[in-house]
CSV table of C-alpha atoms and ligand atoms in Angstrom, one decimal:
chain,number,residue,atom,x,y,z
F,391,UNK,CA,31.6,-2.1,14.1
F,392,UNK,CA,27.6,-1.9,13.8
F,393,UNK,CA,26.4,-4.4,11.0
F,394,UNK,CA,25.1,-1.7,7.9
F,395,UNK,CA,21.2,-2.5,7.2
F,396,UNK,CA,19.9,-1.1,4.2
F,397,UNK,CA,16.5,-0.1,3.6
F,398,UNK,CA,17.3,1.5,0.5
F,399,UNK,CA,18.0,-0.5,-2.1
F,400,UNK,CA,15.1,-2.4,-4.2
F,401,UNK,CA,17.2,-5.4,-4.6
F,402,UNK,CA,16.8,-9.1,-3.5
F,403,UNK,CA,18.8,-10.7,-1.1
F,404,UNK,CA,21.0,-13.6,-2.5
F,405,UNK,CA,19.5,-16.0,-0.7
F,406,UNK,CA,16.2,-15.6,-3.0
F,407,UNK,CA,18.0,-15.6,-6.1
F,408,UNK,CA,18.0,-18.6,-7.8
F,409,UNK,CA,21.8,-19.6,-8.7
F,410,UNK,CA,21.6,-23.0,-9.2
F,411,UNK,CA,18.6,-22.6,-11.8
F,412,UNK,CA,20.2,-19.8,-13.8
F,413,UNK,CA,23.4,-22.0,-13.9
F,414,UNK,CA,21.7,-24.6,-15.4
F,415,UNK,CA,19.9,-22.1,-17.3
F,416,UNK,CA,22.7,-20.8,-19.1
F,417,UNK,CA,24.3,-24.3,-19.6
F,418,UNK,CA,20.8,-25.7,-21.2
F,419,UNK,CA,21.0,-22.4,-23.4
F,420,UNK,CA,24.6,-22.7,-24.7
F,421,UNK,CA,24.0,-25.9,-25.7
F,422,UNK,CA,20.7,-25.7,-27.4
F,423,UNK,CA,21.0,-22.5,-29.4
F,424,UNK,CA,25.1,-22.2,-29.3
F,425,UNK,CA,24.3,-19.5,-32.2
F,426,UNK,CA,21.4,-17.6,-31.5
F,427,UNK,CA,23.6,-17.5,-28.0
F,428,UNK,CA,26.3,-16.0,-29.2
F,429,UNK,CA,25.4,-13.8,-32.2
F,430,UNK,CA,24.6,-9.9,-32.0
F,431,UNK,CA,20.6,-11.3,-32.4
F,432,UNK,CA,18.7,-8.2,-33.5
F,433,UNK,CA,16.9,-5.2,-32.0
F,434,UNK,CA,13.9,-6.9,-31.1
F,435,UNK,CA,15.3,-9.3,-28.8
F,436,UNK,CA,16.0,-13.5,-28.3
F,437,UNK,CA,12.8,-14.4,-30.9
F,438,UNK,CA,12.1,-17.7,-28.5
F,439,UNK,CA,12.0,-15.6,-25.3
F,440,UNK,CA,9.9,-12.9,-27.7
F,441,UNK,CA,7.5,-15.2,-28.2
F,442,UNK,CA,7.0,-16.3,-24.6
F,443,UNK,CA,6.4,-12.8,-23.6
F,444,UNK,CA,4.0,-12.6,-26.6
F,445,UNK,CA,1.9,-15.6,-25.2
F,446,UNK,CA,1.9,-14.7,-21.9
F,447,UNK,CA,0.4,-11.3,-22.9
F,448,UNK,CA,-2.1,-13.2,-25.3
F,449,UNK,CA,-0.6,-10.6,-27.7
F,450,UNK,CA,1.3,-10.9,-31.0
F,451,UNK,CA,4.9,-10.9,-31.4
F,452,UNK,CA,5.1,-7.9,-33.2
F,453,UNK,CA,3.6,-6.0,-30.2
F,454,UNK,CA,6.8,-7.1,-27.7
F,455,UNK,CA,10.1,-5.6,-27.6
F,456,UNK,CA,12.6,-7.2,-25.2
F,457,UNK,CA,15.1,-4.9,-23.6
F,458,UNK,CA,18.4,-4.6,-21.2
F,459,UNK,CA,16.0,-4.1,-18.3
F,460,UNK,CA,12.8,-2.2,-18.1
F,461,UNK,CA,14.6,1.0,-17.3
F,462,UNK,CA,16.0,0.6,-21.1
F,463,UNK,CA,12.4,0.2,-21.9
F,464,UNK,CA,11.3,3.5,-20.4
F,465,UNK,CA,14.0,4.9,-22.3
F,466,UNK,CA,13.2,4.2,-25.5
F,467,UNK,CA,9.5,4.3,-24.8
F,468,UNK,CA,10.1,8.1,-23.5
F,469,UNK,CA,12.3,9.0,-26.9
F,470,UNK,CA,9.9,7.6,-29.3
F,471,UNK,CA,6.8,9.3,-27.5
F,472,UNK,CA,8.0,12.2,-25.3
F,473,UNK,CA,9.8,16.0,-26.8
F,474,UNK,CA,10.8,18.8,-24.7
F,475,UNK,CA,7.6,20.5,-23.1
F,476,UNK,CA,5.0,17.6,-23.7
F,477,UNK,CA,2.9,17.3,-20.1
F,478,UNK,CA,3.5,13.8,-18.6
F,479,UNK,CA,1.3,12.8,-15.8
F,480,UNK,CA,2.8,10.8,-13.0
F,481,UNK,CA,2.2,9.7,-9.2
F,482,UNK,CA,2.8,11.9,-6.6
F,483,UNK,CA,5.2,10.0,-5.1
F,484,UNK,CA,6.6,7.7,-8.0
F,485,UNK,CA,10.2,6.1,-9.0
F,486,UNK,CA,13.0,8.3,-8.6
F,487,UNK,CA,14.3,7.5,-12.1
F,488,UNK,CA,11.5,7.7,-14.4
F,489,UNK,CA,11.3,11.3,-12.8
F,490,UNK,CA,14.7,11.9,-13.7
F,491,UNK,CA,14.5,10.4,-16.9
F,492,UNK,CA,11.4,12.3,-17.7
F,493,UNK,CA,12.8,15.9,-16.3
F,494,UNK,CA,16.3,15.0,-18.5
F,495,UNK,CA,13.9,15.0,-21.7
F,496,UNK,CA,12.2,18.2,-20.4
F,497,UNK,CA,9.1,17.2,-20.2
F,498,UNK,CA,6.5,19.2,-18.6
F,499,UNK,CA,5.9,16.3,-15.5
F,500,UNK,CA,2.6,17.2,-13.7
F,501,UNK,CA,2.0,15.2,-9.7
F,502,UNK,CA,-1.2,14.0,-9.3
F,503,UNK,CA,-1.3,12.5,-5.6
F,504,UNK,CA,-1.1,8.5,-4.8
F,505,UNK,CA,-3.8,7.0,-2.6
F,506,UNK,CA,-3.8,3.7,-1.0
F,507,UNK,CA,-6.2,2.9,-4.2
F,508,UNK,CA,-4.2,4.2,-6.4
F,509,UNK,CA,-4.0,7.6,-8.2
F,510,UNK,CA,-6.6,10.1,-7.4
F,511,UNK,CA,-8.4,9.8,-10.4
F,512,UNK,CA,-10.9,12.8,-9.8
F,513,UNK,CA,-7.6,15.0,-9.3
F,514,UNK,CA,-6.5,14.1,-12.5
F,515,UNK,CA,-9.6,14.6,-14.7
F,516,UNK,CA,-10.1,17.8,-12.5
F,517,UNK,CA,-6.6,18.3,-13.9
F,518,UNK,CA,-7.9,17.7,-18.1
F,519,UNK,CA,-10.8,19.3,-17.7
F,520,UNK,CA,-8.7,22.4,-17.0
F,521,UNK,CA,-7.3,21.9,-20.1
F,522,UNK,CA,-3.8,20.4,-19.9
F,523,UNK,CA,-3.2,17.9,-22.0
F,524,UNK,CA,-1.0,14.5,-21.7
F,525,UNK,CA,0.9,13.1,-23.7
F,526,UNK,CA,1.4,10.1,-21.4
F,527,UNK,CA,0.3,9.2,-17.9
F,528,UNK,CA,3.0,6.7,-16.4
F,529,UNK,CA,1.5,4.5,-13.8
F,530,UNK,CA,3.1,1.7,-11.0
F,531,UNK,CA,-0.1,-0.7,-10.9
F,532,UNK,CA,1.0,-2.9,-8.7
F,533,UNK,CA,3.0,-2.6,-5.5
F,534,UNK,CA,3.7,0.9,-6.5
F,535,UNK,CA,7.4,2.0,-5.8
F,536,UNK,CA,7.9,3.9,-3.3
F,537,UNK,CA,4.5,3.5,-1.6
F,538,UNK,CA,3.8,0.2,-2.1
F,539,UNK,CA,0.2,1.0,-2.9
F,540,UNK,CA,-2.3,-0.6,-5.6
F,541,UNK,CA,-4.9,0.1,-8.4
F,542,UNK,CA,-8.2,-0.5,-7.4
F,543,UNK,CA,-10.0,-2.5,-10.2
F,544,UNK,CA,-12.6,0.4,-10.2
F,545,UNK,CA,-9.4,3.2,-11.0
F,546,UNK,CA,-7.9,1.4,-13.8
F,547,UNK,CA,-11.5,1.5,-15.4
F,548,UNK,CA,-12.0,5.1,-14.7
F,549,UNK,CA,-8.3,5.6,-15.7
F,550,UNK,CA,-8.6,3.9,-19.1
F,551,UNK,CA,-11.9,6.3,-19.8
F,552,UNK,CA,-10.0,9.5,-19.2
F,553,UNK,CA,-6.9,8.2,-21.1
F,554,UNK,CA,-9.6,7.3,-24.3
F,555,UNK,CA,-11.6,10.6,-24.0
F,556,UNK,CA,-8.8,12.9,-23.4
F,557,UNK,CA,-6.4,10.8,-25.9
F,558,UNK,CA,-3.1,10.1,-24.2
F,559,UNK,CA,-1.0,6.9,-23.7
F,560,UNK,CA,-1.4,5.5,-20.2
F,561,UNK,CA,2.3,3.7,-19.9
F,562,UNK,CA,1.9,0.8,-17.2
F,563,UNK,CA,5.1,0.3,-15.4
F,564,UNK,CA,4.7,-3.2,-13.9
F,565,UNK,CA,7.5,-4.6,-12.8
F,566,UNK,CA,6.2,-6.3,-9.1
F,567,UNK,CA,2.7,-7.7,-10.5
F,568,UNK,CA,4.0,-11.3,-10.0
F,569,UNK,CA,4.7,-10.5,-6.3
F,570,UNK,CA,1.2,-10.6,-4.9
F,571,UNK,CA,1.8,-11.9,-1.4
F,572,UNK,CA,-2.2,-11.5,0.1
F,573,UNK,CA,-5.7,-10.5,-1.2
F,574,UNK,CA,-6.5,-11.5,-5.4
F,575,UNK,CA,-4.9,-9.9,-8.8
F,576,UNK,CA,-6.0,-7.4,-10.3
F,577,UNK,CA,-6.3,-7.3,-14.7
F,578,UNK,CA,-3.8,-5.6,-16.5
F,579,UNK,CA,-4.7,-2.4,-18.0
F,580,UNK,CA,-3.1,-3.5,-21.3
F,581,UNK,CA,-5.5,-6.6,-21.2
F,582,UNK,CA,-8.7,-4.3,-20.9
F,583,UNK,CA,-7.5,-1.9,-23.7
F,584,UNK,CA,-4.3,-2.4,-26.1
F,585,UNK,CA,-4.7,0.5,-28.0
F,586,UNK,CA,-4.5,3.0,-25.2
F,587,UNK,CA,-1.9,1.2,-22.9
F,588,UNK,CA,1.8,0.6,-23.3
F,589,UNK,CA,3.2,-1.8,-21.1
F,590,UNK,CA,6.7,-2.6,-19.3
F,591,UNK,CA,7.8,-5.5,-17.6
F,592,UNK,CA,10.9,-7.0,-15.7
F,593,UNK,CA,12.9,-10.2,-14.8
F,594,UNK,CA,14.6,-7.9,-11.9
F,595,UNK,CA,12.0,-8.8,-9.9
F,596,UNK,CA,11.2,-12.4,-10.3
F,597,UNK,CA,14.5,-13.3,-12.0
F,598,UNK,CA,17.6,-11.0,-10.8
F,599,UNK,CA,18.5,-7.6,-11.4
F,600,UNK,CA,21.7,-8.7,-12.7
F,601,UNK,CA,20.2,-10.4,-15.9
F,602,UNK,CA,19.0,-6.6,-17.1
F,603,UNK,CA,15.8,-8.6,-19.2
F,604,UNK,CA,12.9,-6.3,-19.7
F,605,UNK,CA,10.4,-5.6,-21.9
F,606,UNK,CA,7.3,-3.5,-23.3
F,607,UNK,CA,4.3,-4.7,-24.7
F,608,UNK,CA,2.4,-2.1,-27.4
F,609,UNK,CA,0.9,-1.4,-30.3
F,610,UNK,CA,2.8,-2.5,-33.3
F,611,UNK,CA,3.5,0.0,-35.0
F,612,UNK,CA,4.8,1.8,-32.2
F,613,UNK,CA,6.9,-1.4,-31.4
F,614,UNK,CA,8.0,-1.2,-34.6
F,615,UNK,CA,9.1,2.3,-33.8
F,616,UNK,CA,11.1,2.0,-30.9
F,617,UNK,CA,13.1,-1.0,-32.5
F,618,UNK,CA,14.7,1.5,-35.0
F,619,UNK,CA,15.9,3.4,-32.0
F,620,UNK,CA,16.8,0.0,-30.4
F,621,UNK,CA,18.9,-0.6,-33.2
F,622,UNK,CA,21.0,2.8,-33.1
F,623,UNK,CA,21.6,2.5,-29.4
F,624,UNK,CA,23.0,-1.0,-29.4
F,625,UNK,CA,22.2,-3.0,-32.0
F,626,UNK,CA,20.8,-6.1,-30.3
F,627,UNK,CA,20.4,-6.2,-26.3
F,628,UNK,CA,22.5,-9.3,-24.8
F,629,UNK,CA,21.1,-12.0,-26.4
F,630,UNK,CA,23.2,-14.3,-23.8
F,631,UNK,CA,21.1,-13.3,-20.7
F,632,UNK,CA,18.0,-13.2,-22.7
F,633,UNK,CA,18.4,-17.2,-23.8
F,634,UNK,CA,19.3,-17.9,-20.1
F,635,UNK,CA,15.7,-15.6,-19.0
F,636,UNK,CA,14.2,-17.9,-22.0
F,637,UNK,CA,15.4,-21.5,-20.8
F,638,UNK,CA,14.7,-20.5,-17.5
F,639,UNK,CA,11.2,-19.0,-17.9
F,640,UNK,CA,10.1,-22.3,-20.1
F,641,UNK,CA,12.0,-25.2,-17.6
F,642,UNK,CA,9.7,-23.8,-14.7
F,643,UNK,CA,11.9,-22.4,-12.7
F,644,UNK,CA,10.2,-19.1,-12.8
F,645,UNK,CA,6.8,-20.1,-11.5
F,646,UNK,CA,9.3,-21.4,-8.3
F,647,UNK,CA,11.5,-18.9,-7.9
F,648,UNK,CA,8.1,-16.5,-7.9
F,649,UNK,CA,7.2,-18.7,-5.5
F,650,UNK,CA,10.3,-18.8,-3.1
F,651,UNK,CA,10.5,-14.2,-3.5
F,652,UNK,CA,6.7,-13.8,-2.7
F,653,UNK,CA,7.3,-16.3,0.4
F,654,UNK,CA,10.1,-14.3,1.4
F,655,UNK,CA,8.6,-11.4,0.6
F,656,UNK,CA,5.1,-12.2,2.7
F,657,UNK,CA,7.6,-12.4,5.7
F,658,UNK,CA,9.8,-9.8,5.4
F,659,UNK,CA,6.4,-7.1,5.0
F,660,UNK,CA,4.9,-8.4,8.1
F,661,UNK,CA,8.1,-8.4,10.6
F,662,UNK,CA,8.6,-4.6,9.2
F,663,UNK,CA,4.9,-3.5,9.5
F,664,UNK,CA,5.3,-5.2,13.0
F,665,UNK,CA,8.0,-4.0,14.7
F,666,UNK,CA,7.5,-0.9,13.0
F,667,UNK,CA,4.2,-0.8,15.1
F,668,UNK,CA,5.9,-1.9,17.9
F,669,UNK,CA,9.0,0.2,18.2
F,670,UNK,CA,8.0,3.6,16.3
F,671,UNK,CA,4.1,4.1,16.9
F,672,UNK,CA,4.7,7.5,15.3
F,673,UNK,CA,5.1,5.7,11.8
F,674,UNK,CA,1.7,5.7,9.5
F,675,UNK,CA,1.8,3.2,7.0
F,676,UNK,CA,-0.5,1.2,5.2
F,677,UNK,CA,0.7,-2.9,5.4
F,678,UNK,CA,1.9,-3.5,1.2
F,679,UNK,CA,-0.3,-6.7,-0.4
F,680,UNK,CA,3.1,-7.5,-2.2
F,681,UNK,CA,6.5,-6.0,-3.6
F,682,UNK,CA,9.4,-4.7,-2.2
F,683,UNK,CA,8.3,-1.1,-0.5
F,684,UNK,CA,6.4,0.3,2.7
F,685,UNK,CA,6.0,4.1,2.5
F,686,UNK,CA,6.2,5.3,6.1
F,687,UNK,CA,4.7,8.8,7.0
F,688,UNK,CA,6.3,10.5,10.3
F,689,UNK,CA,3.9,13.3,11.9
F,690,UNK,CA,3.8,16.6,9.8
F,691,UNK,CA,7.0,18.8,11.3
F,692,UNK,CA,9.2,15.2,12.0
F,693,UNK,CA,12.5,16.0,10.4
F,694,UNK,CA,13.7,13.2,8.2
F,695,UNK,CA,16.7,14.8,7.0
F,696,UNK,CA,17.7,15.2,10.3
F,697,UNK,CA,16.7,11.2,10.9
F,698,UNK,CA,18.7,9.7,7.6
F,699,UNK,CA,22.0,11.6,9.3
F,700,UNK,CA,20.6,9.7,13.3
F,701,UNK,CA,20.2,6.4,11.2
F,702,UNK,CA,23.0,6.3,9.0
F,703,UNK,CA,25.5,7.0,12.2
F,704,UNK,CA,23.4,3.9,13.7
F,705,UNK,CA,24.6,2.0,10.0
F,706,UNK,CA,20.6,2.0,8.8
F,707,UNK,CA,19.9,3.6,5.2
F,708,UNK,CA,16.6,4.2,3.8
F,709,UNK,CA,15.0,6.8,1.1
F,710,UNK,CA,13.8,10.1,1.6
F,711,UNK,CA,10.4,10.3,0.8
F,712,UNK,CA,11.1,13.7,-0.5
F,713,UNK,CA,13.5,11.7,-3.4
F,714,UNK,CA,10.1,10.9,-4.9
F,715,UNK,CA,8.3,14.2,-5.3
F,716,UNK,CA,9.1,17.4,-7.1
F,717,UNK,CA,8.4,18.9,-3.8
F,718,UNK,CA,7.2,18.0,-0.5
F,719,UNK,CA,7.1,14.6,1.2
F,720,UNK,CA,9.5,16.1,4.0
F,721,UNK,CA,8.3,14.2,7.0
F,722,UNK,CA,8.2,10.5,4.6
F,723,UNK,CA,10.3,8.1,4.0
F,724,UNK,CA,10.9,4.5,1.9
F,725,UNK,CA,11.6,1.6,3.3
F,726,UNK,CA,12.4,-1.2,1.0
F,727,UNK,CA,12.2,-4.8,2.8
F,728,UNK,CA,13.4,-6.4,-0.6
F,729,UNK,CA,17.7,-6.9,0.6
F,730,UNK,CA,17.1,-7.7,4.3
F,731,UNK,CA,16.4,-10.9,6.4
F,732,UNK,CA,13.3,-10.8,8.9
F,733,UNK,CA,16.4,-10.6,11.9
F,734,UNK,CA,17.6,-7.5,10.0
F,735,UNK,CA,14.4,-5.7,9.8
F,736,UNK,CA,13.7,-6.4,13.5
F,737,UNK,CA,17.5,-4.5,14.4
F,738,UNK,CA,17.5,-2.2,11.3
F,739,UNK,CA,13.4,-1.1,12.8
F,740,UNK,CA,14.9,-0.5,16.4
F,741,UNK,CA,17.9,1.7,15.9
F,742,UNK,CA,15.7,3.6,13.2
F,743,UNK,CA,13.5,4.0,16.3
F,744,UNK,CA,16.4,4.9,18.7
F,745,UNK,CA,17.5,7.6,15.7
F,746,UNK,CA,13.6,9.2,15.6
F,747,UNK,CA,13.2,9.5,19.3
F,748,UNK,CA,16.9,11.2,19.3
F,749,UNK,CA,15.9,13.3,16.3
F,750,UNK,CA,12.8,14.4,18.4
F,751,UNK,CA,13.5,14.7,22.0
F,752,UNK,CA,14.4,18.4,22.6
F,753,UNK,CA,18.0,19.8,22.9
F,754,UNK,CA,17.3,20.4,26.6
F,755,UNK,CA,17.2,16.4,27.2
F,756,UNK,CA,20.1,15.5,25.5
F,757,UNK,CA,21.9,17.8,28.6
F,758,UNK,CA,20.0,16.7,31.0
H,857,PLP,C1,8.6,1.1,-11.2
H,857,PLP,C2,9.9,0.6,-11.7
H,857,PLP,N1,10.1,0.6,-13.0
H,857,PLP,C3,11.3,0.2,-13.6
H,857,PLP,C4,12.3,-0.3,-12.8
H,857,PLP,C5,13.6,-0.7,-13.4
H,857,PLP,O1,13.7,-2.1,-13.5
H,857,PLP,P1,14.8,-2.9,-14.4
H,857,PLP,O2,15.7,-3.5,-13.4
H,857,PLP,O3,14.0,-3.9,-15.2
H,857,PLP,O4,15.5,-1.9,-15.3
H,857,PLP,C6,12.1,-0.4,-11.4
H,857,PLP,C7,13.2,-0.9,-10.5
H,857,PLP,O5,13.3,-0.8,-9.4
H,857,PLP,C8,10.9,0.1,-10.9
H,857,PLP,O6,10.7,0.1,-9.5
């Protein structure tokens, strides 16, 4: 049986988890705070790990809300700001479920193409000076997902303008900015102007997945907003992971376990961008400064439905690009270098190759 590789999934790999320090985590937390642990906590979140976030942000703890995962965040974000119709701006390509969520509430989303900078800014205000007009603009700063790209110091200036003069929210989706891998950081857009940003976070990322932590930073009174509809969902998030995120965050062993996924990371971006330029020269890409995702572009006319079916009978999965569009992106694809080992990538990379050339070589050949 051929080993499965999967591209897809924009997971860790065990072996960059940190077991040992959530353990200790948890045990540290049960025994300090046996009954903030173990009560229903309220809407807001674990107050101590509140507060951390609060500091972080050099913002006040009225501005954060602390979620079960960022997606939860989105949610509630996109319920207290976003009705049926409303025009949302996002990337053209961006996640696959904040487009879903975003379609589910019927809003009105309007594509406005990715570059390697960042969102074309020009398109956009080409876009408000036509007249439509944004409720919210949802943005991936850093790392985006799925191309991997980021914004340019000079875009998130020029982004921040438009948002101000035209008056919508710009909602920063930052779930990989701690995964900088090469080249410097880059200021939140939340830190250059709090009125006009909201802004979401993760512990998926730097953390686990499986913890579901997440939060968003805003103004307060839209903070104070979303933690009525907090409280109607589910009264309190789990207030047992959020003490373990709390413990863990304070002890240290975030700042090491950043370090240990970017490390990982770092290696795992370079084996894929090599051997991707090794064994399928065909592939465009450009080489990510951090995250979890290299967006791969295939010569216009390449057929990548055809290729997911040639790769997943080889045992390799990746996204279709086309996943991340409303339409289009047909000859693009994600990989995610998050879930495999540097050996992986360098056998996942040649039998993708061996499915492309079989998806491209003419009927004729295969007879021959
Ligand atoms: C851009 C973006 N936002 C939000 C999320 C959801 O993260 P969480 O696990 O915190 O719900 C992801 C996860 O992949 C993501 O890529």
């Amino acid at each position: 049986m051929t080993k499965p590789i999967s591209f897809a999934r924009g997971a860790p790999s065990l072996d960059i988890v940190d077991v040992e320090g959530l353990r200790s985590a948890a045990d540290r937390a049960f025994t300090t705070d046996p009954g903030g642990v173990t009560a229903y906590g309220t809407s807001i979140g674990y107050p101590p790990l509140r507060a951390w976030i609060a500091e972080r942000h050099q913002v006040k703890p009225e501005q954060v809300i602390v979620t079960n995962g960022s997606m939860q965040a989105d949610a509630f974000l996109f319920e207290a700001l976003v009705s049926p119709g409303d025009v949302v701006i996002v990337e053209r390509p961006t996640y696959d479920r904040t487009l879903l969520s975003l379609r589910q509430r019927g809003a009105d989303v309007r594509m406005v193409e990715l570059e390697p900078d960042g969102i074309d800014v020009g398109a956009l205000e080409r876009v408000l000076v036509a007249g439509v007009k944004p409720k919210l603009a949802h943005i991936i700063p850093n790392f985006q997902n799925p191309a991997g790209y980021t914004l340019s110091a000079d875009k998130r200036e020029r982004l921040l303008a438009l948002a101000r003069e035209h008056e919508f929210t710009i909602f920063e989706d930052d779930p990989y900015v701690e995964l900088r891998f090469d080249g410097s950081r880059e200021a939140t857009m939340l830190s250059m102007d709090g009125d006009t940003v909201v802004y979401a976070s993760s512990f998926s990322k730097t953390v686990c997945p499986g913890i579901r932590v997440g939060y968003l930073v805003g103004p307060a009174e839209l903070i104070a907003r979303i933690t009525k509809i907090a409280t109607s969902t589910y009264i309190s998030p789990s207030m047992v992971s959020q003490a373990i995120v709390n413990e863990f965050c304070r002890s240290g062993a975030l700042e090491t376990s950043i370090e240990t996924v970017k490390a990982a990371l770092r290696e795992r971006a370079k084996t894929l961008a090599d051997a991707l330029a090794r064994e399928l020269p065909d592939a465009q890409f450009v080489a990510p400064q951090g995250g979890y995702f290299m967006w791969v572009e295939l010569p216009p006319g390449a057929d990548v439905n055809a290729l997911f079916t040639a790769a997943a009978e080889r045992g390799v999965q990746f996204v279709k690009g086309s996943d991340f569009v409303l339409d289009g992106a047909g000859s693009s694809l994600r990989l995610a270098y998050s879930g495999v080992t540097p050996e992986e990538i360098e056998e996942g990379v040649r039998r993708l190759a061996d499915a492309y050339r079989d998806t491209t070589t003419p009927r004729s050949a295969h007879a021959a």
